[in-house]
CSV table of C-alpha atoms in Angstrom, one decimal:
chain,number,residue,atom,x,y,z
L,247,PRO,CA,11.5,15.8,12.3
L,248,LYS,CA,11.8,12.7,10.1
L,249,TYR,CA,10.7,10.2,12.7
L,250,ASP,CA,7.5,9.6,13.8
L,251,ILE,CA,5.7,10.0,17.5
L,252,PRO,CA,4.3,6.4,17.9
L,253,LEU,CA,1.0,7.1,19.1
L,254,GLU,CA,-0.8,4.6,22.1
L,255,SER,CA,-3.4,3.6,19.4
L,256,SER,CA,-4.9,1.1,21.8
L,257,PHE,CA,-5.6,3.6,24.8
L,258,PHE,CA,-6.9,6.5,23.0
L,259,THR,CA,-9.1,3.9,20.5
L,260,THR,CA,-10.6,2.9,23.7
L,261,LEU,CA,-10.9,5.9,25.8
L,262,LEU,CA,-12.3,8.1,22.3
L,263,GLY,CA,-14.2,5.1,19.8
L,264,PRO,CA,-12.8,3.7,16.6
L,265,HIS,CA,-13.1,7.4,14.5
L,266,LEU,CA,-13.0,10.7,15.1
L,267,LEU,CA,-13.9,14.5,13.3
L,268,THR,CA,-11.7,16.1,11.4
L,269,LYS,CA,-11.6,19.3,9.6
L,270,SER,CA,-11.6,19.2,5.7
L,271,SER,CA,-11.6,22.3,2.7
L,272,SER,CA,-14.9,20.9,2.6
L,273,SER,CA,-16.7,19.3,5.2
L,274,ASP,CA,-16.3,17.8,8.3
L,275,VAL,CA,-14.9,14.2,7.6
L,276,LEU,CA,-14.9,10.7,10.0
L,277,VAL,CA,-11.2,9.3,9.6
L,278,ASN,CA,-9.8,6.5,12.4
L,279,THR,CA,-8.8,8.0,15.5
L,280,GLU,CA,-5.2,6.4,15.3
L,281,ASN,CA,-4.9,8.8,11.6
L,282,ALA,CA,-6.5,11.8,13.3
L,283,LEU,CA,-4.1,11.7,16.5
L,284,CYS,CA,-0.9,10.4,14.1
L,285,ASN,CA,2.5,12.4,14.8
L,286,SER,CA,1.3,14.5,18.0
L,287,ARG,CA,2.9,14.4,21.3
L,288,LEU,CA,0.3,16.0,23.4
L,289,ILE,CA,-3.9,15.4,22.8
L,290,GLY,CA,-6.1,17.7,24.8
L,291,LEU,CA,-9.4,16.8,25.6
L,292,TYR,CA,-11.6,19.7,25.3
L,293,PHE,CA,-14.8,19.2,26.8
L,294,SER,CA,-17.2,22.7,26.4
L,295,ALA,CA,-20.8,22.8,24.7
L,296,HIS,CA,-22.5,26.1,22.8
L,297,TRP,CA,-24.8,26.6,24.9
L,298,CYS,CA,-22.4,27.4,28.5
L,299,GLY,CA,-21.5,30.9,28.1
L,300,PRO,CA,-18.1,30.8,29.1
L,301,CYS,CA,-17.0,27.4,26.9
L,302,ARG,CA,-18.3,30.3,24.1
L,303,ARG,CA,-15.7,32.9,25.8
L,304,PHE,CA,-12.8,30.1,25.9
L,305,THR,CA,-12.7,28.4,23.0
L,306,PRO,CA,-12.1,31.7,20.7
L,307,MET,CA,-8.9,31.7,22.5
L,308,LEU,CA,-8.3,28.2,22.7
L,309,ALA,CA,-8.4,28.5,18.8
L,310,GLU,CA,-5.8,30.9,19.0
L,311,MET,CA,-3.5,29.1,20.5
L,312,TYR,CA,-4.0,26.2,18.5
L,313,THR,CA,-4.0,28.0,15.4
L,314,HIS,CA,-0.6,29.1,16.2
L,315,LEU,CA,0.9,25.9,17.3
L,316,LYS,CA,0.0,24.1,13.9
L,317,GLU,CA,0.7,26.6,11.9
L,318,GLU,CA,4.1,27.9,13.3
L,319,VAL,CA,5.6,26.8,16.3
L,320,ALA,CA,4.7,22.4,15.7
L,321,PRO,CA,3.2,21.6,12.6
L,322,SER,CA,3.9,18.2,13.5
L,323,HIS,CA,4.6,16.5,17.1
L,324,GLY,CA,3.2,19.1,19.2
L,325,LEU,CA,-0.3,19.5,19.8
L,326,GLU,CA,-4.1,18.0,18.5
L,327,ILE,CA,-7.0,18.8,20.2
L,328,VAL,CA,-10.0,16.7,20.6
L,329,PHE,CA,-13.7,18.3,21.5
L,330,VAL,CA,-15.6,16.2,23.7
L,331,SER,CA,-19.2,18.0,23.1
L,332,SER,CA,-21.7,18.2,26.4
L,333,ASP,CA,-24.2,19.7,23.7
L,334,ARG,CA,-28.0,18.8,23.8
L,335,ASP,CA,-28.3,17.9,20.0
L,336,GLN,CA,-26.9,17.3,16.6
L,337,GLY,CA,-27.7,21.0,15.4
L,338,SER,CA,-26.3,22.7,18.9
L,339,PHE,CA,-23.0,20.2,18.3
L,340,GLN,CA,-22.9,21.1,14.7
L,341,GLN,CA,-22.7,24.7,14.9
L,342,TYR,CA,-20.6,25.1,17.6
L,343,TYR,CA,-18.1,22.8,16.4
L,344,GLY,CA,-17.9,24.6,13.1
L,345,THR,CA,-16.4,27.4,15.1
L,346,MET,CA,-13.4,24.6,16.3
L,347,PRO,CA,-10.5,23.5,13.8
L,348,TRP,CA,-9.5,20.8,16.2
L,349,THR,CA,-11.0,16.7,15.7
L,350,ALA,CA,-13.9,15.9,17.8
L,351,VAL,CA,-15.9,12.9,19.3
L,352,PRO,CA,-18.9,12.5,16.7
L,353,PHE,CA,-21.9,13.7,18.5
L,354,ASN,CA,-23.9,10.4,17.3
L,355,HIS,CA,-21.4,7.9,18.9
L,356,GLY,CA,-23.4,8.6,22.2
L,357,ARG,CA,-24.0,10.3,25.6
L,358,MET,CA,-22.9,7.5,27.0
L,359,LEU,CA,-19.0,7.4,25.5
L,360,GLN,CA,-18.9,11.3,25.6
L,361,ALA,CA,-19.9,10.4,29.7
L,362,GLN,CA,-17.8,7.8,30.2
L,363,ILE,CA,-14.4,10.2,28.8
L,364,SER,CA,-15.9,13.1,31.3
L,365,ALA,CA,-16.1,10.7,34.0
L,366,ARG,CA,-12.5,8.9,33.4
L,367,TYR,CA,-11.7,12.7,34.1
L,368,GLY,CA,-13.7,14.2,36.7
L,369,VAL,CA,-15.3,16.4,34.6
L,370,SER,CA,-17.8,17.7,36.8
L,371,GLY,CA,-18.3,21.7,35.0
L,372,ILE,CA,-17.2,23.2,31.5
L,373,PRO,CA,-15.2,24.2,29.9
L,374,ALA,CA,-12.9,22.2,31.2
L,375,PHE,CA,-9.0,21.1,29.2
L,376,VAL,CA,-6.9,18.0,30.1
L,377,VAL,CA,-3.2,17.7,28.2
L,378,LEU,CA,-2.4,13.7,27.8
L,379,ASP,CA,0.7,12.0,26.6
L,380,ALA,CA,0.0,10.7,23.1
L,381,MET,CA,2.7,7.5,24.0
L,382,SER,CA,1.4,6.6,27.3
L,383,GLY,CA,-2.0,8.1,27.7
L,384,GLU,CA,-0.7,9.8,31.0
L,385,ILE,CA,-1.9,13.4,32.3
L,386,VAL,CA,0.6,15.8,31.4
L,387,VAL,CA,-1.4,19.3,32.4
L,388,SER,CA,-4.4,19.0,34.5
L,389,MET,CA,-7.6,20.5,34.0
L,390,SER,CA,-6.8,23.2,37.0
L,391,GLU,CA,-3.7,24.4,35.4
L,392,SER,CA,-4.3,23.7,31.3
L,393,ARG,CA,-7.3,26.5,31.2
L,394,SER,CA,-4.4,29.5,33.1
L,395,ASP,CA,-2.0,28.1,31.7
L,396,VAL,CA,-3.6,28.7,27.8
L,397,MET,CA,-4.9,32.4,28.3
L,398,LYS,CA,-1.8,33.5,30.2
L,399,ALA,CA,0.0,31.8,26.6
L,400,CYS,CA,-2.7,34.3,24.7
L,401,GLN,CA,-2.0,37.1,26.5
L,402,GLY,CA,2.1,36.9,25.8
L,403,GLY,CA,0.9,36.4,21.9
L,404,ASP,CA,3.0,34.3,19.8
L,405,ASP,CA,6.0,34.5,21.5
L,406,GLY,CA,3.6,33.1,24.9
L,407,ILE,CA,1.9,30.9,23.3
L,408,ALA,CA,5.2,29.0,21.6
L,409,ARG,CA,7.0,29.3,25.3
L,410,MET,CA,4.1,27.6,26.9
L,411,LEU,CA,4.2,24.7,24.6
L,412,ILE,CA,8.0,24.5,24.6
L,413,GLN,CA,9.2,25.6,27.6
L,414,GLN,CA,6.1,24.7,29.7
L,415,TRP,CA,4.2,21.9,29.0
L,416,PHE,CA,6.7,19.2,27.4
L,417,PRO,CA,8.9,18.9,30.0
L,418,LYS,CA,6.1,17.7,31.8
L,419,ILE,CA,5.7,14.8,29.6
L,420,PRO,CA,6.6,11.7,31.1
L,421,GLN,CA,10.5,10.6,31.3
L,422,MET,CA,9.6,7.0,29.2
L,423,SER,CA,7.9,9.3,26.5
L,424,GLN,CA,10.8,11.7,26.2
L,425,GLU,CA,13.4,8.7,26.6
L,426,ILE,CA,11.7,7.3,23.3
L,427,VAL,CA,11.4,10.5,21.8
L,428,GLN,CA,15.7,11.5,22.3
L,429,LEU,CA,16.0,7.8,20.8
L,430,LEU,CA,14.9,8.5,17.6
L,431,GLU,CA,16.4,12.4,17.5
L,432,LEU,CA,19.5,10.2,17.6
L,433,SER,CA,18.9,7.5,15.2
L,434,CYS,CA,17.6,10.4,12.5
L,435,GLN,CA,21.4,11.6,13.9
L,436,GLU,CA,23.0,8.8,13.0
L,437,GLU,CA,21.2,7.8,9.4
L,438,ASN,CA,22.1,11.6,8.8
L,439,GLU,CA,25.6,10.8,9.2
L,440,ASN,CA,26.2,7.2,7.9
L,441,GLY,CA,24.4,8.4,4.6
L,442,SER,CA,21.1,6.5,3.3
L,443,GLY,CA,22.8,3.9,1.8
L,444,GLU,CA,24.5,2.1,4.8
L,445,ASN,CA,23.3,-0.6,7.0
L,446,SER,CA,20.5,-1.1,4.8
L,447,GLY,CA,18.9,-4.2,4.6
L,448,ASN,CA,20.0,-6.7,6.9
L,449,ASP,CA,23.2,-5.1,7.8
L,450,HIS,CA,22.6,-4.0,11.5
L,451,LYS,CA,25.4,-2.2,13.4
L,452,ASP,CA,26.2,-4.5,16.9
L,453,ALA,CA,23.6,-2.7,19.6
L,454,THR,CA,26.3,-1.3,21.9
L,455,GLU,CA,27.8,0.8,18.6
L,456,HIS,CA,25.0,3.0,18.1
L,457,PRO,CA,24.8,6.2,20.3
L,458,TYR,CA,21.6,6.6,21.7
L,459,PHE,CA,22.8,3.3,23.0
L,460,ILE,CA,26.1,4.4,24.3
L,461,ARG,CA,24.4,7.6,25.5
L,462,ASP,CA,21.7,5.3,27.2
L,463,GLU,CA,24.1,3.8,29.7
L,464,LYS,CA,26.1,7.2,30.5
L,465,ASP,CA,22.6,8.7,31.3
L,466,THR,CA,21.6,5.5,33.6
L,467,GLU,CA,22.8,7.5,36.7
L,468,GLU,CA,21.6,10.3,36.1
L,469,LYS,CA,17.9,9.8,36.5
L,470,SER,CA,16.4,11.3,39.8
L,471,SER,CA,12.9,9.9,39.1
L,472,SER,CA,11.2,7.3,41.3
L,473,ALA,CA,12.5,3.9,41.1
L,474,THR,CA,9.0,2.4,39.4
L,475,ALA,CA,9.2,5.3,36.2
L,476,ILE,CA,13.2,4.5,35.9
L,477,ASP,CA,12.5,0.7,35.9
L,478,ALA,CA,9.3,1.3,33.3
L,479,THR,CA,11.8,3.2,31.3
L,480,GLU,CA,14.6,1.0,31.4
L,481,ARG,CA,13.0,-1.9,30.4
L,482,MET,CA,11.3,0.1,27.6
L,483,LYS,CA,15.1,0.8,26.3
L,484,GLU,CA,15.8,-2.2,26.6
L,485,ILE,CA,13.0,-3.6,24.2
L,486,PHE,CA,13.6,-0.6,21.8
L,487,THR,CA,17.3,-1.7,21.7
L,488,SER,CA,16.8,-5.3,21.6
L,489,LEU,CA,14.3,-4.6,18.5
L,490,VAL,CA,16.3,-2.2,16.5
L,491,ALA,CA,19.2,-4.9,16.6
L,492,ASN,CA,17.6,-7.6,15.4
L,493,GLY,CA,16.5,-5.0,12.2
L,494,ASP,CA,13.3,-3.2,13.1
L,495,ALA,CA,13.3,1.0,11.9
L,496,PRO,CA,13.5,3.3,15.1
L,497,ASN,CA,9.7,4.4,14.0
L,498,THR,CA,8.6,0.8,14.8
L,499,ALA,CA,10.8,-0.1,17.2
L,500,ALA,CA,9.5,2.2,19.6
L,501,ALA,CA,6.0,1.3,18.6
L,502,LYS,CA,6.6,-2.0,19.4
L,503,ALA,CA,8.4,-1.3,22.5
L,504,ILE,CA,5.5,0.9,23.7
L,505,LYS,CA,2.7,-1.7,23.6
L,506,LEU,CA,5.0,-4.7,24.2
L,507,LEU,CA,5.9,-2.7,27.8
L,508,ALA,CA,2.2,-1.9,28.1
L,509,GLU,CA,1.4,-5.6,27.7
L,510,GLU,CA,3.8,-7.0,30.6
L,511,GLN,CA,2.8,-4.2,32.9
L,512,SER,CA,-1.1,-5.2,32.1
L,513,GLN,CA,0.1,-8.7,32.9
L,514,ARG,CA,2.3,-8.0,35.9
L,515,GLN,CA,-1.1,-6.4,37.2
L,516,ALA,CA,-3.1,-9.5,36.5
L,517,ASP,CA,-0.2,-11.5,38.4
L,518,VAL,CA,0.0,-9.6,42.0
L,519,LEU,CA,-4.1,-9.6,42.0
L,520,GLU,CA,-3.9,-13.2,41.5
L,521,VAL,CA,-1.5,-13.8,44.4
L,522,GLY,CA,-3.5,-11.3,46.9
L,523,SER,CA,-6.9,-13.3,45.8
L,524,LEU,CA,-5.5,-16.8,46.7
L,525,ASN,CA,-3.4,-15.4,49.9
L,526,SER,CA,-6.9,-13.9,50.8
């Protein structure tokens, strides 16, 4: 796809630290967390260690799934995995990470960070695997489901792995994130229909003329989520619409809309807490 998936970079940088290890042809490379996770719709956190027998049995299966997804199903806009180590020393970490094809929290970033990540998701034993939405940081596939999903998918071969991602996991992505992707897809369709030379510079259509805004109005009554989810989704699309109408490219508008909505929600929560403290 021509569009980029807007990552909730602040959330993942705070959660995982500013840098991650990634694989290169000759050695492991330390890169910016935002760059390491860019253009992924799902982020999987894999809690594991070399000393753990069940981990060593599950890791090759997870690697088989990951490699097929990256090479055949979704080279981009798919799944990225981050290894969160419980190894006891740097040497064990390096040996174990050498068997993995994905990214990792650097071992020398400290046990405290790794413990904080584990505590956030209630990891009480390993191996553990949780899948998050890249645009919001929300849990898409819980630890209680993810490992069995992977094992069943691998038993079904390449087709089973593809079905798991596309038919099981993608539909669980939060509605707001799915709406943003649909808006970006429709914006690309519009660009293809109009040609790259039209509507450039400051010559923008009125917002109501865009097909993805027209679709928004038609779909409003069809939503069946909770009122809170609908409100957040509608506010996200309202911000996105305004940014595009004012000249932002759809990819830029999507990233800005996610950030602005998060800031609004954070401020709203702070206001509620302040009112509650005044009334107590």
